[in-house]
Amino acid sequence: MPLTPGAYIKRKREAAGLSIADVAARLATEPRTAEHARAEWIELIEADETPLLFMTVVALSTAFPIDMRELVRLVTAQLRDGPASVREAR
């Protein structure tokens, strides 16, 4: 099963020893969003159910380290292979 961008984000978060709630508490959003809504957003990202935008990656990288080259490789593969192949891989 190929590693998806969302699975990569989850792996990096867990490697940093952080829960979704920990990351949600650390993220600043504008406009201000409730922590539970940020937690739901992180869950969607990790499940590849919402787009992983550049500013999202920047925000997440304030909470835990992300290798941008690896993430770009994964996003490129996802775009090349299409969303159906990502869903099948899960």
Short mmCIF file of C-alpha atoms in Angstrom, two decimals:
data_model
loop_
_atom_site.label_atom_id
_atom_site.label_comp_id
_atom_site.label_asym_id
_atom_site.label_seq_id
_atom_site.Cartn_x
_atom_site.Cartn_y
_atom_site.Cartn_z
CA MET A 1 0.00 0.00 0.00
CA PRO A 2 1.56 3.32 -1.05
CA LEU A 3 2.07 6.06 1.50
CA THR A 4 -0.39 8.91 0.93
CA PRO A 5 0.20 12.55 1.91
CA GLY A 6 -2.30 12.22 4.75
CA ALA A 7 -0.71 9.02 6.04
CA TYR A 8 2.67 10.75 5.91
CA ILE A 9 1.34 13.65 8.00
CA LYS A 10 -0.11 11.19 10.51
CA ARG A 11 3.18 9.26 10.68
CA LYS A 12 5.16 12.46 11.32
CA ARG A 13 2.68 13.64 13.99
CA GLU A 14 2.85 10.30 15.78
CA ALA A 15 6.66 10.21 15.50
CA ALA A 16 6.70 13.56 17.29
CA GLY A 17 4.66 11.96 20.09
CA LEU A 18 1.68 14.23 19.50
CA SER A 19 -2.01 13.42 19.51
CA ILE A 20 -4.45 15.12 17.16
CA ALA A 21 -5.68 17.13 20.15
CA ASP A 22 -2.10 18.24 20.90
CA VAL A 23 -1.64 19.54 17.36
CA ALA A 24 -5.08 21.18 17.31
CA ALA A 25 -4.20 23.04 20.51
CA ARG A 26 -0.91 24.29 19.01
CA LEU A 27 -2.29 25.54 15.69
CA ALA A 28 -3.33 29.12 15.26
CA THR A 29 -6.00 29.77 12.67
CA GLU A 30 -7.32 32.99 11.21
CA PRO A 31 -10.17 33.48 11.77
CA ARG A 32 -9.95 31.69 15.11
CA THR A 33 -11.45 28.20 14.92
CA ALA A 34 -12.51 26.07 17.89
CA GLU A 35 -10.05 23.34 18.89
CA HIS A 36 -12.53 20.53 18.18
CA ALA A 37 -13.01 21.89 14.65
CA ARG A 38 -9.23 22.01 14.13
CA ALA A 39 -9.00 18.41 15.38
CA GLU A 40 -11.68 17.32 12.89
CA TRP A 41 -9.77 19.14 10.12
CA ILE A 42 -6.55 17.30 11.03
CA GLU A 43 -8.43 13.97 10.95
CA LEU A 44 -9.70 14.79 7.45
CA ILE A 45 -6.18 15.69 6.30
CA GLU A 46 -4.75 12.45 7.68
CA ALA A 47 -7.51 10.48 5.95
CA ASP A 48 -6.80 12.27 2.64
CA GLU A 49 -10.37 13.53 2.67
CA THR A 50 -9.50 17.22 2.32
CA PRO A 51 -6.85 18.91 0.17
CA LEU A 52 -3.44 19.40 1.73
CA LEU A 53 -2.78 23.04 0.86
CA PHE A 54 0.59 24.75 1.19
CA MET A 55 -0.54 26.98 4.06
CA THR A 56 -1.88 23.88 5.82
CA VAL A 57 1.56 22.28 5.61
CA VAL A 58 3.16 25.47 6.91
CA ALA A 59 0.75 25.52 9.87
CA LEU A 60 1.29 21.83 10.65
CA SER A 61 5.06 22.25 10.44
CA THR A 62 4.88 24.66 13.38
CA ALA A 63 3.70 21.71 15.51
CA PHE A 64 5.98 18.92 14.21
CA PRO A 65 8.73 18.49 11.61
CA ILE A 66 7.72 17.74 8.03
CA ASP A 67 10.12 16.84 5.21
CA MET A 68 8.81 19.05 2.42
CA ARG A 69 10.65 17.11 -0.31
CA GLU A 70 9.03 13.86 0.77
CA LEU A 71 5.62 15.48 1.02
CA VAL A 72 5.95 17.02 -2.46
CA ARG A 73 6.90 13.59 -3.82
CA LEU A 74 3.80 12.04 -2.23
CA VAL A 75 1.47 14.81 -3.41
CA THR A 76 2.90 14.58 -6.94
CA ALA A 77 2.32 10.82 -6.98
CA GLN A 78 -1.22 11.32 -5.71
CA LEU A 79 -1.94 13.87 -8.43
CA ARG A 80 -0.39 11.65 -11.10
CA ASP A 81 -2.21 8.50 -10.00
CA GLY A 82 -5.51 10.21 -9.21
CA PRO A 83 -7.76 10.10 -6.15
CA ALA A 84 -9.25 6.69 -6.99
CA SER A 85 -5.89 4.96 -6.55
CA VAL A 86 -5.40 6.69 -3.19
CA ARG A 87 -8.80 5.47 -1.99
CA GLU A 88 -8.00 1.93 -3.15
CA ALA A 89 -4.68 2.02 -1.27
CA ARG A 90 -6.32 2.64 2.09
#
